[in-house]
Tab-separated table of C-alpha atoms in Angstrom:
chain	number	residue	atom	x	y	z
A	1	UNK	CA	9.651	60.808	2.059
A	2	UNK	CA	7.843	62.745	4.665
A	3	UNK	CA	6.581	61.947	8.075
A	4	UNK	CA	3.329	61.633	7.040
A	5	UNK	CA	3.805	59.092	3.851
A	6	UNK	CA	6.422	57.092	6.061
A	7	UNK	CA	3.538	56.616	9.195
A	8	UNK	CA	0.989	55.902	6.951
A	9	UNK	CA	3.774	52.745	4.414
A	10	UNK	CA	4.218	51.745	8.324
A	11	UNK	CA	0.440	51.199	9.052
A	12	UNK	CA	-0.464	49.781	5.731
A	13	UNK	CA	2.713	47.404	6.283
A	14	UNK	CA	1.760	46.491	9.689
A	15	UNK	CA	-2.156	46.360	8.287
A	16	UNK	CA	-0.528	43.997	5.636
A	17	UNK	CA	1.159	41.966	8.457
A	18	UNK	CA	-2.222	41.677	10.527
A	19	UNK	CA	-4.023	40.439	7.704
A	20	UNK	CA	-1.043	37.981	6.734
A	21	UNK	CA	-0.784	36.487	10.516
A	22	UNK	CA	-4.776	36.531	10.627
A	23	UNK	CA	-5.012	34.126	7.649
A	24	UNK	CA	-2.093	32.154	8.289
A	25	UNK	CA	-2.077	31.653	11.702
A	26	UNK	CA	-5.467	29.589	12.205
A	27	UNK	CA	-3.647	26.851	9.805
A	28	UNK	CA	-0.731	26.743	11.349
A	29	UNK	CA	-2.047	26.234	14.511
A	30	UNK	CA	-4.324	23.483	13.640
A	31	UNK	CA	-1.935	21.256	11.740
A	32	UNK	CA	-1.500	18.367	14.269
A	33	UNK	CA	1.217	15.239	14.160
A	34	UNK	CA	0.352	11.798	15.090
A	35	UNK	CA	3.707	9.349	15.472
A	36	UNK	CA	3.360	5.771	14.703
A	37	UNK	CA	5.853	4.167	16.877
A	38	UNK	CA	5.999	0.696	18.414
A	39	UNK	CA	3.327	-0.901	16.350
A	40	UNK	CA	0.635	2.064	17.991
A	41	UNK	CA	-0.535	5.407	17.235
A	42	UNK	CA	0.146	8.128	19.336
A	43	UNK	CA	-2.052	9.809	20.797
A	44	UNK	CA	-4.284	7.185	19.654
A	45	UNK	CA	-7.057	9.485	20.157
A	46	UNK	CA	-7.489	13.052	19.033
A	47	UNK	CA	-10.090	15.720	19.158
A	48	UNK	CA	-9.484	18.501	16.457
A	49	UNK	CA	-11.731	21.337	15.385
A	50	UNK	CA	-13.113	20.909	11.943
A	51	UNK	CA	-10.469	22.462	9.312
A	52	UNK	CA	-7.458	20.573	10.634
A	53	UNK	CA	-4.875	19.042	8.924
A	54	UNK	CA	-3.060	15.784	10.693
A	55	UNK	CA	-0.306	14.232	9.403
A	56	UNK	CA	0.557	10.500	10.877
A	57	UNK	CA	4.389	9.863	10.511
A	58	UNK	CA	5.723	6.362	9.986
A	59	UNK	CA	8.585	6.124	13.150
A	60	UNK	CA	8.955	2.337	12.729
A	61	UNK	CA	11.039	-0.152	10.938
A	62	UNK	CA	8.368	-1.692	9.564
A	63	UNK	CA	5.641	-0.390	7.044
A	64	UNK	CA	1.928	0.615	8.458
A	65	UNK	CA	-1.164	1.872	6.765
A	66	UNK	CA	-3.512	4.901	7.869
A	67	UNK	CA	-7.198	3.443	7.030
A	68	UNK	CA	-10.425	4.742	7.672
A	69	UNK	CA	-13.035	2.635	5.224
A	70	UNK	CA	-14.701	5.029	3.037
A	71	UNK	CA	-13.235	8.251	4.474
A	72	UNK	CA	-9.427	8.500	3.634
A	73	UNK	CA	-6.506	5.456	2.980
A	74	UNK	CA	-3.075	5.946	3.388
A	75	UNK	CA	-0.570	4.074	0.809
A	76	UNK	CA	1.985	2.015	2.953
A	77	UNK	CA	4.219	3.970	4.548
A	78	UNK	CA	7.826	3.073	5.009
A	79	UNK	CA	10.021	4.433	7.544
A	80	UNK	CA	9.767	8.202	7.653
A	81	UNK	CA	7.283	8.089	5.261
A	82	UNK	CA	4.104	10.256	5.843
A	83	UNK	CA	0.556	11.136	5.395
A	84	UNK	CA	-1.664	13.832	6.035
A	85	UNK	CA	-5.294	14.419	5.784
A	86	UNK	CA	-7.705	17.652	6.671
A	87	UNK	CA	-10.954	17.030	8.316
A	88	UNK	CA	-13.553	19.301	7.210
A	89	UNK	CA	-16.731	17.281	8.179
A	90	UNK	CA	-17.406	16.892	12.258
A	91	UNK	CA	-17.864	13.099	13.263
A	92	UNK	CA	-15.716	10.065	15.051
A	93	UNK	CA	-13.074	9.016	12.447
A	94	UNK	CA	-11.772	5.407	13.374
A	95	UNK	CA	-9.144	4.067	11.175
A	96	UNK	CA	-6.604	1.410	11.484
A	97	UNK	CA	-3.407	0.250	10.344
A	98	UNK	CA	-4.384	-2.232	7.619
A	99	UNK	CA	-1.335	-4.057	7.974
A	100	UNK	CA	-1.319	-4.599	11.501
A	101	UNK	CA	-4.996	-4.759	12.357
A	102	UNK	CA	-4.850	-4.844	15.844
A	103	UNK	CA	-3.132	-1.219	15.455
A	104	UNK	CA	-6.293	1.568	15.826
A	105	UNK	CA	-6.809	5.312	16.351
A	106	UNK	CA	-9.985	7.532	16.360
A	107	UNK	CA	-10.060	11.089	15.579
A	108	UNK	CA	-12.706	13.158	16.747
A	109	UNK	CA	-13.640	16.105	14.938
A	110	UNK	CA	-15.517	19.156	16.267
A	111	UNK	CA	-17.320	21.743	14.283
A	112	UNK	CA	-14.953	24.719	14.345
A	113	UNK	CA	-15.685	27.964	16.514
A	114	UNK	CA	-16.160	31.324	15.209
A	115	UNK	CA	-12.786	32.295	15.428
A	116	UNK	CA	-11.420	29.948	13.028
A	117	UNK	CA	-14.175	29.164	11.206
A	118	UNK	CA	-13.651	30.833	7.601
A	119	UNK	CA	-15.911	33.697	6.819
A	120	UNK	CA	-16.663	32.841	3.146
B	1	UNK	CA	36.625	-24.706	38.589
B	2	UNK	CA	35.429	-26.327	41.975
B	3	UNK	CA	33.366	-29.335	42.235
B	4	UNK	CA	30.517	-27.449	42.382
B	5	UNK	CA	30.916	-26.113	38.763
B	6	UNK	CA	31.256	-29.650	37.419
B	7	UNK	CA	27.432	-30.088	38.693
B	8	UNK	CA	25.861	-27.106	37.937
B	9	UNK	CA	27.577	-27.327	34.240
B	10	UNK	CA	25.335	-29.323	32.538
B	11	UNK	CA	22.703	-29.010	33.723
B	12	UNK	CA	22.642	-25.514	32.791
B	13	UNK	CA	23.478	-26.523	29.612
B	14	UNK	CA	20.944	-28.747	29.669
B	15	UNK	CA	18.704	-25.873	30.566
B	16	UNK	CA	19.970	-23.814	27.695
B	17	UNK	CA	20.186	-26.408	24.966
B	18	UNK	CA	16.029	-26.924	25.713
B	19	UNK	CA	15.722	-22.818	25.437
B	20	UNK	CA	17.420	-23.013	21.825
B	21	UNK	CA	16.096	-25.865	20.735
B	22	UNK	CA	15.051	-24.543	18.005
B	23	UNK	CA	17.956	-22.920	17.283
B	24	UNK	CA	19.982	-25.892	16.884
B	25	UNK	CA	17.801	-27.906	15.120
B	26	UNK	CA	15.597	-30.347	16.728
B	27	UNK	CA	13.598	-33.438	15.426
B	28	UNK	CA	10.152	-33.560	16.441
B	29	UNK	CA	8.475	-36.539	15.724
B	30	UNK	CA	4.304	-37.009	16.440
B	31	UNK	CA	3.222	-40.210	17.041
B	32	UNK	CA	-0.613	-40.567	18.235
B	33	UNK	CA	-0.240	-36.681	18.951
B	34	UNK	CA	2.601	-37.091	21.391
B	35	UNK	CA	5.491	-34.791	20.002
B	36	UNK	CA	8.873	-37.084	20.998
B	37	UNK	CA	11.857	-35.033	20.272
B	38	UNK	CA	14.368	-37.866	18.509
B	39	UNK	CA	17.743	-35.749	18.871
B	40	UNK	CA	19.677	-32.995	17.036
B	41	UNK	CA	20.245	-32.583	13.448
B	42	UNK	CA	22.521	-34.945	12.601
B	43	UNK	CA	19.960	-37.972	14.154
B	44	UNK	CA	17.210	-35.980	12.501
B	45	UNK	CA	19.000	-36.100	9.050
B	46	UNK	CA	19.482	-39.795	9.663
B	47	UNK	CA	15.721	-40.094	10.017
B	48	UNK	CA	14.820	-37.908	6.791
B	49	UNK	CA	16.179	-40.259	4.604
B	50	UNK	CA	13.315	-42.606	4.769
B	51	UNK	CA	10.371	-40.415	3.916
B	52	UNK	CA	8.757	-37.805	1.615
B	53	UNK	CA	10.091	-34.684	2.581
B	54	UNK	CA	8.923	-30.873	1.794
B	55	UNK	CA	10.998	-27.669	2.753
B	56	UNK	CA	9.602	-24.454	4.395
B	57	UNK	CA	10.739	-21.142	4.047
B	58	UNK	CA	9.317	-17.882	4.622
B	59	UNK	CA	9.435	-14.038	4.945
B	60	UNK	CA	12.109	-13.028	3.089
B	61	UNK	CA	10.964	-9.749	2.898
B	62	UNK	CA	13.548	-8.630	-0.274
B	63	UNK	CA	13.439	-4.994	-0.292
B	64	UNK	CA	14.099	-4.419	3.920
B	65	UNK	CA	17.055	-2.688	4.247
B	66	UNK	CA	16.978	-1.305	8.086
B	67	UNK	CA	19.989	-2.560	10.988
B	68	UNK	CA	18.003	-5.097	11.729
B	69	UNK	CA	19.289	-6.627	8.567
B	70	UNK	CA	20.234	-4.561	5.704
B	71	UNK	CA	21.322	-7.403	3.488
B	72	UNK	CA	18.048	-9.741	3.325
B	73	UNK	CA	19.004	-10.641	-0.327
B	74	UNK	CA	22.566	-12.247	1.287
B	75	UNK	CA	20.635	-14.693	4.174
B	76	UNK	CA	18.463	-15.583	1.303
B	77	UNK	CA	21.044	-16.679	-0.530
B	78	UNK	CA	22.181	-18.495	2.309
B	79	UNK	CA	18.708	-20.695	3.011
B	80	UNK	CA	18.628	-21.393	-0.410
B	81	UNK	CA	22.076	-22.763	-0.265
B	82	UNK	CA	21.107	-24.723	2.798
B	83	UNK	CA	18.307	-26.349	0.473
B	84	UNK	CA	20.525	-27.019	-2.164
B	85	UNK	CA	23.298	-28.406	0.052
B	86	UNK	CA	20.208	-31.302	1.791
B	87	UNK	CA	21.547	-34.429	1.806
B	88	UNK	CA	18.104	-36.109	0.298
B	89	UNK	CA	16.630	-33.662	-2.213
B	90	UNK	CA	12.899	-32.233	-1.144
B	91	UNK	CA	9.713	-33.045	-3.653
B	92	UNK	CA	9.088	-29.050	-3.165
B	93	UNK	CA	8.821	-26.017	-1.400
B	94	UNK	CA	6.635	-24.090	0.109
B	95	UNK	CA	6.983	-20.319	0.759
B	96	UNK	CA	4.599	-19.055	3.935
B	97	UNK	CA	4.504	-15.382	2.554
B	98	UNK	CA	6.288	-11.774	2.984
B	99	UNK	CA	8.142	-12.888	-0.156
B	100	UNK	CA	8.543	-8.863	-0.604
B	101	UNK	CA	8.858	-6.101	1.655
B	102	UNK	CA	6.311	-3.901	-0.006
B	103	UNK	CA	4.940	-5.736	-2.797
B	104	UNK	CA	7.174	-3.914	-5.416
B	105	UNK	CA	7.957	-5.782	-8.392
B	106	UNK	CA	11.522	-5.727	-8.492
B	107	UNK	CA	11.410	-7.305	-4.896
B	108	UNK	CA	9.172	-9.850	-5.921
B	109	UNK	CA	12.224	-10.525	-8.799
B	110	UNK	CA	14.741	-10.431	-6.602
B	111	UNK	CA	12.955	-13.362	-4.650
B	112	UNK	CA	12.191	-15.089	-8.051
B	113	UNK	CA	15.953	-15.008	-8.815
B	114	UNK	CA	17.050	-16.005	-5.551
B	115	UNK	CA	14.865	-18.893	-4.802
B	116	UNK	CA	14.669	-20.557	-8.157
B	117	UNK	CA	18.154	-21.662	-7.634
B	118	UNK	CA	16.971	-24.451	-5.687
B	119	UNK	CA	15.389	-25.851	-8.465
B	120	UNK	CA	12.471	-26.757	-6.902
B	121	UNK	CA	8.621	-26.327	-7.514
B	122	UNK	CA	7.379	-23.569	-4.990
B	123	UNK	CA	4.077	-23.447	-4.095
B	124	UNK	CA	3.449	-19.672	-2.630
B	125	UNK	CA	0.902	-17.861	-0.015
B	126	UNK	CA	1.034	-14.064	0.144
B	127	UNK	CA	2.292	-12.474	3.265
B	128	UNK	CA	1.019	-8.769	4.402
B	129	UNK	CA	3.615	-7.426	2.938
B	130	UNK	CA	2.529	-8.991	-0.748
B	131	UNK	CA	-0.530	-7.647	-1.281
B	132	UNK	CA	-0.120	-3.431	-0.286
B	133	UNK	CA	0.501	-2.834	-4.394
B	134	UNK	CA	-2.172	-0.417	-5.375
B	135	UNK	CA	-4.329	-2.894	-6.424
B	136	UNK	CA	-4.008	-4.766	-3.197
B	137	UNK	CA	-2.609	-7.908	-3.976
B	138	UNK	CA	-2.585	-7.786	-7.939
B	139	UNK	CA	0.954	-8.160	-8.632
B	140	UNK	CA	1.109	-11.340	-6.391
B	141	UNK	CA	-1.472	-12.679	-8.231
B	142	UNK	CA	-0.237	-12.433	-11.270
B	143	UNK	CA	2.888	-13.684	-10.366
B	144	UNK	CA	2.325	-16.463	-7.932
B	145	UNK	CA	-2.173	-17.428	-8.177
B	146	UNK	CA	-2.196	-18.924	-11.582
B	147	UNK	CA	-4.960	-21.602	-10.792
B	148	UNK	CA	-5.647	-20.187	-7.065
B	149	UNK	CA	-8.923	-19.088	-5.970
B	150	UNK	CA	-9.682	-15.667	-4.506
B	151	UNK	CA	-7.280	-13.738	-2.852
B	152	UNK	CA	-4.675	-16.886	-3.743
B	153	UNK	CA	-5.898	-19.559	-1.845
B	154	UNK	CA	-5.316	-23.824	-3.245
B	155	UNK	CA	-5.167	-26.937	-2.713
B	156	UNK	CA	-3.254	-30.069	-4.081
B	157	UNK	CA	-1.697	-33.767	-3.345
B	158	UNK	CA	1.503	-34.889	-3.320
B	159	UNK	CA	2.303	-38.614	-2.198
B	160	UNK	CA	-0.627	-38.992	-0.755
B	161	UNK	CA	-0.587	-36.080	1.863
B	162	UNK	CA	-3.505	-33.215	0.921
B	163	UNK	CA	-1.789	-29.431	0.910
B	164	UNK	CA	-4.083	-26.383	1.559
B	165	UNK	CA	-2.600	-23.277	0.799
B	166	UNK	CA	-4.556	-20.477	3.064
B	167	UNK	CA	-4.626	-16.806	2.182
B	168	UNK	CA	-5.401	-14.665	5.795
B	169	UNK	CA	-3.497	-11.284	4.737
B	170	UNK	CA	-6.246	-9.668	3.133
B	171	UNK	CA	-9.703	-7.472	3.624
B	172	UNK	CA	-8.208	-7.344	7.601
B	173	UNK	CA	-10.403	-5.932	10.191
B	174	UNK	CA	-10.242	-2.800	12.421
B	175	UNK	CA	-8.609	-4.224	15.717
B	176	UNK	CA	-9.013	-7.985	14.448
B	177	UNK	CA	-6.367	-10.405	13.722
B	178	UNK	CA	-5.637	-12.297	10.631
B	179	UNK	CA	-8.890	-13.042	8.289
B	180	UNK	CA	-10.082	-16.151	6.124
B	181	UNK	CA	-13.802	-14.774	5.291
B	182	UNK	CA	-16.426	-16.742	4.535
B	183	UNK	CA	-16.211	-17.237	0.868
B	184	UNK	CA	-12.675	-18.801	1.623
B	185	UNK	CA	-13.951	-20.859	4.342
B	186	UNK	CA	-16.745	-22.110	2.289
B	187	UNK	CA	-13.723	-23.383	-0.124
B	188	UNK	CA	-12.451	-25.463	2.342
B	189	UNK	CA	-15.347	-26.908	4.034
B	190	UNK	CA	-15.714	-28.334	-0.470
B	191	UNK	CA	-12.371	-29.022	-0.532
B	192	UNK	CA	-12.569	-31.650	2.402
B	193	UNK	CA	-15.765	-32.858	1.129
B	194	UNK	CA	-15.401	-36.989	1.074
B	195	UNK	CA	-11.809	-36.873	1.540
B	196	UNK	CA	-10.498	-39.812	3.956
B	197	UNK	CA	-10.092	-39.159	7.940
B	198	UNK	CA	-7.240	-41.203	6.867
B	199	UNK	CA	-5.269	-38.845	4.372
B	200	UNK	CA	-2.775	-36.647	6.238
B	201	UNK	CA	-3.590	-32.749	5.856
B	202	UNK	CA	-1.050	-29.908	5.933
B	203	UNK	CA	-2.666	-26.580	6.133
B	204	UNK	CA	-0.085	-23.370	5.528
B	205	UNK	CA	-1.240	-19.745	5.301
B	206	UNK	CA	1.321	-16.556	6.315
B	207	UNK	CA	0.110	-15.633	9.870
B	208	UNK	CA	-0.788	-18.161	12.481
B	209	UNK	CA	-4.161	-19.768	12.259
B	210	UNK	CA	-3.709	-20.264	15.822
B	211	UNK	CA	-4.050	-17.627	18.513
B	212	UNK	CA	-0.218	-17.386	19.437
B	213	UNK	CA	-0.441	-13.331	21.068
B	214	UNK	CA	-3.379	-11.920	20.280
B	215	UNK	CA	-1.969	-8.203	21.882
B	216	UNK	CA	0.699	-8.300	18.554
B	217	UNK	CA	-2.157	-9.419	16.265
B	218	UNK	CA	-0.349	-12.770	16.183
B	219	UNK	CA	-3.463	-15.235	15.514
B	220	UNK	CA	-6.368	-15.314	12.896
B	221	UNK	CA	-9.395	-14.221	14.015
B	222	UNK	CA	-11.458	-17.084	11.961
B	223	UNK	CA	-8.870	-19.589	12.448
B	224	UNK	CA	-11.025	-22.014	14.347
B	225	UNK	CA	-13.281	-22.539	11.519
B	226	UNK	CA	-10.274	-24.179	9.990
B	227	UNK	CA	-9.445	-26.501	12.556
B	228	UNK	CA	-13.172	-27.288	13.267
B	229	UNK	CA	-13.202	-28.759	9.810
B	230	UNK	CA	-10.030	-30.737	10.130
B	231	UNK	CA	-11.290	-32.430	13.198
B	232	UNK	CA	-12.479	-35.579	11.683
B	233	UNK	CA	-8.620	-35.774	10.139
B	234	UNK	CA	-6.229	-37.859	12.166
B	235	UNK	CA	-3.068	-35.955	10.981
B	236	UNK	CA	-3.257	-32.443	10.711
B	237	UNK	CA	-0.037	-30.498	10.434
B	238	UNK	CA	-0.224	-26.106	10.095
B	239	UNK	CA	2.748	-24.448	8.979
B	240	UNK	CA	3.036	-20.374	9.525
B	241	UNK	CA	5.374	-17.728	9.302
B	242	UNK	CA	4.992	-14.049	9.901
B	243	UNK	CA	6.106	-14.378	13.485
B	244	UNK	CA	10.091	-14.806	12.574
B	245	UNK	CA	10.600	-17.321	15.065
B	246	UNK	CA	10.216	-20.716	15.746
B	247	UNK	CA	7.034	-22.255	17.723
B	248	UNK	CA	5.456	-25.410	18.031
B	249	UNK	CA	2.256	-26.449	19.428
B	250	UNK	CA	0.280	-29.665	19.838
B	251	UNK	CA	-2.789	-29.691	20.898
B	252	UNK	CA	-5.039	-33.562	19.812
B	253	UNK	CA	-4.203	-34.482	15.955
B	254	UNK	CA	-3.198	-30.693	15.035
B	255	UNK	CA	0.482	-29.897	15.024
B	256	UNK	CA	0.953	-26.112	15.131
B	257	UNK	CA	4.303	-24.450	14.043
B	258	UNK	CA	5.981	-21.150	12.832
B	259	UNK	CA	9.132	-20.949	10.897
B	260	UNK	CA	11.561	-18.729	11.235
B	261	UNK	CA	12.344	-15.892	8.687
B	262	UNK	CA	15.222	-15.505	6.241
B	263	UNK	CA	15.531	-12.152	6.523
B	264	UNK	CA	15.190	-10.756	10.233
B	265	UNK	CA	13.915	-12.442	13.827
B	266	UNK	CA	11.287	-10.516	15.693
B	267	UNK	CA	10.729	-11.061	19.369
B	268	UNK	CA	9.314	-13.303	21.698
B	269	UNK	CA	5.364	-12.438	22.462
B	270	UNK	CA	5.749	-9.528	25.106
B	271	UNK	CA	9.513	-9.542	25.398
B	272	UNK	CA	9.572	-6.305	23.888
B	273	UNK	CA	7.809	-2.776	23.414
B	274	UNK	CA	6.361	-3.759	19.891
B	275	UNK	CA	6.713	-7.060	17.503
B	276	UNK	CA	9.079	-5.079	15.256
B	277	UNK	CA	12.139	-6.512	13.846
B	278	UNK	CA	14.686	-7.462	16.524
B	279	UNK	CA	18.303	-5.920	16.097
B	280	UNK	CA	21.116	-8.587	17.790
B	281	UNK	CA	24.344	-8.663	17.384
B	282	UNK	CA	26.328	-9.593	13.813
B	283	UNK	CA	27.336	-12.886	15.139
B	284	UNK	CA	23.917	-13.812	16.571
B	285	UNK	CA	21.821	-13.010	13.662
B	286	UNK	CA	22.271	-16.031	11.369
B	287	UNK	CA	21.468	-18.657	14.447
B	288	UNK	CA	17.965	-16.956	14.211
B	289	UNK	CA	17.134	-17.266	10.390
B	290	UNK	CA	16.714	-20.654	8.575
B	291	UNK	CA	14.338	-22.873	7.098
B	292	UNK	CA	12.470	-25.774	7.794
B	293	UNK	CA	12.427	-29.445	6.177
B	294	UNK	CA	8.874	-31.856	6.939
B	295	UNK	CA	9.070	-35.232	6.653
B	296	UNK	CA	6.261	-37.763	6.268
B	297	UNK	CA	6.635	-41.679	6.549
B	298	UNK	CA	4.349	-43.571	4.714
B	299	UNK	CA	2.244	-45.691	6.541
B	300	UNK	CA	3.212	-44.490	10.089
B	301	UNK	CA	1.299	-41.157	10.140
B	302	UNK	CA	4.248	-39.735	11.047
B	303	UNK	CA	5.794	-36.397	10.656
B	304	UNK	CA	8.480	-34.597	11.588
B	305	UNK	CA	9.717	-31.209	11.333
B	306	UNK	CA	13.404	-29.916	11.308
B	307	UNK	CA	14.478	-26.469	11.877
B	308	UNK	CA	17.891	-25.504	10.241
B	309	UNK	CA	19.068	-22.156	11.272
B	310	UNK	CA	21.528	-20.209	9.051
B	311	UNK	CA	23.927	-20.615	11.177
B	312	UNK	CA	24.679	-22.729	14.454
């Protein structure tokens, strides 16, 4: 292999890399966790950018539901058990732990900037 | 021991024995809406004898298997051998809901086969934990509402005393309590149509019709519909669960209490960070499960409850 061929594997590789770390990292990033813990969730409320995937863990003995009417519903989660949804549409998500009423949480979600937004 | 220990001794076991009164058993009788506490179990027993008498038990939620308890199936084995070891046999039982954990149907068995070794009728209510099936509340149905209305609610008579069976577990509300609804409200409000002021009423549904901690969603947010109904009544008695512990309230011709859980206690309101279930030690944990046994005197209008713990 000569100079030449091995610079030019090396850029496509790192091009390769780039383009791998470009896609993936946006997703990564957004993917946020939400404990449930001591009959509350916590944070009980989030803003997220538009695109992002939460997942609400179950940290208690008991079971608890993730319910928003008419936008996602969880099935009861037992300890450790989890759920995860990704927002795509901006707007005030409030959902509650049909179980435990008294248990709420609001999500707000933004419309996503350029950056992450996906060019489609 | 001094002198001075002599003195203090019982009356701070005076002090204690009123703190765990219920966890020695205590007769309450009302007469005129003045509770009048008659003695400990054995005196209470004594007293059963005479009347028509109904047992209690709820939350066994078969299925939980975390330290609080990891062997609910055992303590349930244990009420019901309490019922079966009563001195005067009960006309029936009533279960105040959380019969499962999470509404699965070999929990629901497990209960089935556990309880009907009392070999006595039981007349159900769903807990929260009974209706989170997919179909929210179908398996309970089909197991325990044959003849119910709605989500499960009923009514019938036995001696002479009316029993409403409340359902408050279901269609809950975003940062609300426990919830009737109007259709089930409607129900009653016919179902007390002409009845006597006269007839004694015992109302049981799974959470607390009354507002015992509102900040652990321990009340029901319509509950005063009920009662507003029963005023004209001049004994009302309302048997709960759901709060694993026992609590009494009087307040006119309504006697309000909770019974405790066969499976795990949960806290006192705002003792602790959350209203989940309590871990104590080994040796403590069967003086805070049990049952409960009602008794009504004909005639007198007189009822009295009896808390049995497991153990103690």
């Amino acid at each position: 292999m000569t100079k030449k061929t091995k610079s030019l594997t090396n850029s496509v590789i790192a091009g390769v890399v780039a383009l791998l770390l470009f896609a993936a990292t946006p997703l990564r990033a957004e993917d946020v966790a939400i404990k449930i813990g001591n009959f509350t969730f916590g944070p009980q409320e989030l803003k997220v950018k538009s695109g992002t995937t939460v997942t609400w863990t179950n940290e208690d003995d008991i079971p608890h539901t993730v319910v928003s009417p008419n936008n996602f519903r969880s099935k009861p989660l037992d300890s450790d058990d989890k759920f995860t949804f990704t927002f795509t549409t901006p707007g005030t998500y409030k959902y509650f732990c049909s179980l435990h009423p008294h248990m709420t949480g609001t999500i707000v979600v933004e419309a996503a900037t350029g950056s992450i937004t996906p060019q489609l | 021991m001094n002198t001075d220990d002599h003195e203090k001794g019982p009356s701070r076991r005076k002090v204690l024995e009123c703190m765990t009164w219920a966890g020695t058993g205590v007769l309450w009788t009302i007469a005129g809406g003045v509770p009048t506490s008659l003695g400990i179990i054995d005196g209470a027993l004594a007293q059963q004898s005479k009347g028509f008498t109904f047992l209690q038990i709820s939350d066994s939620h078969m299925g939980f298997d975390k330290p609080a308890n990891p062997n609910v199936k055992s303590t349930l084995e244990e009420a019901i051998g309490r019922v079966k070891a009563l001195p005067v046999k009960p006309s029936f039982m009533i279960h105040t809901g959380d019969i499962s954990h999470l509404s699965k149907p070999a929990e629901f068995d497990d209960a089935d086969r556990i309880i009907s070794e009392a070999r006595l009728d039981v007349h159900f209510v769903p807990g929260e934990h009974d209706v989170i099936d997919e179909d929210q509340g179908k398996l309970y149905r089909d197991r325990y509402g044959r003849g119910t209305k709605g989500a499960g609610w009923y009514s019938f008579d036995a001696d002479g005393v009316h029993f409403i069976g409340l359902v408050n577990v279901v269609d809950l509300k975003a940062g609300g309590l426990g919830n009737l609804g109007n259709e089930q409200l409607q129900w009653l409000e016919d179902d007390l149509k002409g009845r006597a002021a006269s007839q004694p009423i015992v109302v049981f549904a799974h959470i607390p019709l009354w507002t015992v901690y509102p900040d652990w969603g321990w009340g029901t947010q319509d509950g005063a519909r009920v009662l507003d109904n029963l005023k004209r009544f001049g004994s009302v008695t309302v048997l709960n669960g759901h709060i694993h512990q026992v609590m009494q309230k009087v307040e006119g011709n309504v006697t309000f209490h909770t019974a405790r859980s066969t499976a795990f206690p949960q806290p006192a309101p705002g003792t602790a960070p959350s209203p989940g279930p309590m871990k104590v030690p080994e040796d403590k944990l069967r003086t805070m499960l049990g049952i409960a046994s009602v008794t009504f005197k004909q005639n007198e209008q007189r009822l009295a409850i009896i808390d049995t713990p497991l153990q103690g």
